[in-house]
């Protein structure tokens, strides 16, 4: 993954979180070390700080089955939906 791709992904994820009315919903089953709930925003921030995340994205891109824009689009669509309640 090029530095430009990494920046594009980071910017797109942050923009999607900032635009989402659901960014501060808690993530079921995930807590901080001191037992406080983790929000979707917190989870994305932590994910974007992990070099392993970008390594995994790079592996997915290397398969040629998905593009960076598709990954971004899927994430953006997911942030437009609540994570609470049943899924259709």
Tab-separated table of C-alpha atoms in Angstrom, residues 5-87:
chain	number	residue	atom	x	y	z
A	5	UNK	CA	-3.331	4.989	-0.541
A	6	UNK	CA	-2.845	4.813	3.218
A	7	UNK	CA	-3.663	8.516	3.522
A	8	UNK	CA	-6.690	8.147	1.232
A	9	UNK	CA	-8.024	5.278	3.356
A	10	UNK	CA	-7.380	7.109	6.617
A	11	UNK	CA	-9.040	10.295	5.397
A	12	UNK	CA	-12.046	8.451	3.994
A	13	UNK	CA	-12.564	6.436	7.187
A	14	UNK	CA	-12.273	9.547	9.365
A	15	UNK	CA	-14.680	11.467	7.136
A	16	UNK	CA	-17.192	8.623	7.232
A	17	UNK	CA	-17.006	8.452	11.020
A	18	UNK	CA	-17.359	12.218	11.377
A	19	UNK	CA	-20.391	12.237	9.073
A	20	UNK	CA	-22.095	9.300	10.769
A	21	UNK	CA	-24.916	9.866	13.247
A	22	UNK	CA	-24.005	6.424	14.641
A	23	UNK	CA	-20.300	7.019	15.290
A	24	UNK	CA	-20.769	7.237	19.042
A	25	UNK	CA	-22.833	4.086	19.421
A	26	UNK	CA	-21.184	1.530	21.644
A	27	UNK	CA	-19.804	-1.636	20.101
A	28	UNK	CA	-21.407	-4.656	21.723
A	29	UNK	CA	-18.949	-6.851	23.577
A	30	UNK	CA	-15.928	-4.537	23.429
A	31	UNK	CA	-14.704	-2.552	26.433
A	32	UNK	CA	-11.612	-0.598	27.363
A	33	UNK	CA	-9.097	-2.057	29.806
A	34	UNK	CA	-10.918	-0.287	32.620
A	35	UNK	CA	-14.296	-1.713	31.547
A	36	UNK	CA	-15.796	1.314	29.797
A	37	UNK	CA	-17.721	0.750	26.562
A	38	UNK	CA	-15.985	1.323	23.241
A	39	UNK	CA	-17.733	3.395	20.582
A	40	UNK	CA	-17.555	2.868	16.860
A	41	UNK	CA	-15.510	6.078	16.646
A	42	UNK	CA	-13.005	4.777	19.212
A	43	UNK	CA	-12.728	1.464	17.380
A	44	UNK	CA	-11.992	3.145	14.044
A	45	UNK	CA	-9.416	5.439	15.654
A	46	UNK	CA	-7.646	2.457	17.216
A	47	UNK	CA	-7.823	0.521	13.956
A	48	UNK	CA	-6.257	3.356	11.987
A	49	UNK	CA	-3.375	3.497	14.464
A	50	UNK	CA	-2.532	-0.155	13.825
A	51	UNK	CA	0.045	-0.942	11.138
A	52	UNK	CA	-1.449	-4.451	11.027
A	53	UNK	CA	-4.729	-3.031	9.686
A	54	UNK	CA	-2.946	-1.513	6.700
A	55	UNK	CA	-1.000	-4.743	6.160
A	56	UNK	CA	-4.268	-6.676	6.023
A	57	UNK	CA	-5.827	-4.191	3.610
A	58	UNK	CA	-2.728	-4.477	1.456
A	59	UNK	CA	-3.108	-8.283	1.367
A	60	UNK	CA	-6.747	-7.956	0.325
A	61	UNK	CA	-5.849	-5.490	-2.418
A	62	UNK	CA	-3.096	-7.792	-3.659
A	63	UNK	CA	-5.687	-10.466	-4.481
A	64	UNK	CA	-7.115	-8.157	-7.140
A	65	UNK	CA	-10.648	-9.071	-6.117
A	66	UNK	CA	-11.397	-5.715	-4.527
A	67	UNK	CA	-10.217	-2.143	-4.974
A	68	UNK	CA	-9.378	0.480	-2.385
A	69	UNK	CA	-12.422	2.459	-3.481
A	70	UNK	CA	-14.642	-0.582	-2.890
A	71	UNK	CA	-13.255	-0.999	0.625
A	72	UNK	CA	-13.882	2.672	1.327
A	73	UNK	CA	-17.403	2.529	-0.113
A	74	UNK	CA	-18.324	-0.512	1.975
A	75	UNK	CA	-17.065	1.192	5.134
A	76	UNK	CA	-18.929	4.414	4.317
A	77	UNK	CA	-22.150	2.481	3.755
A	78	UNK	CA	-21.677	0.654	7.047
A	79	UNK	CA	-21.225	3.892	8.970
A	80	UNK	CA	-24.577	5.110	7.640
A	81	UNK	CA	-26.338	2.296	9.518
A	82	UNK	CA	-26.845	1.723	13.199
A	83	UNK	CA	-25.001	-1.227	14.647
A	84	UNK	CA	-27.740	-1.714	17.225
A	85	UNK	CA	-30.619	-4.089	16.715
A	86	UNK	CA	-31.245	-6.841	14.193
A	87	UNK	CA	-29.737	-6.751	10.729
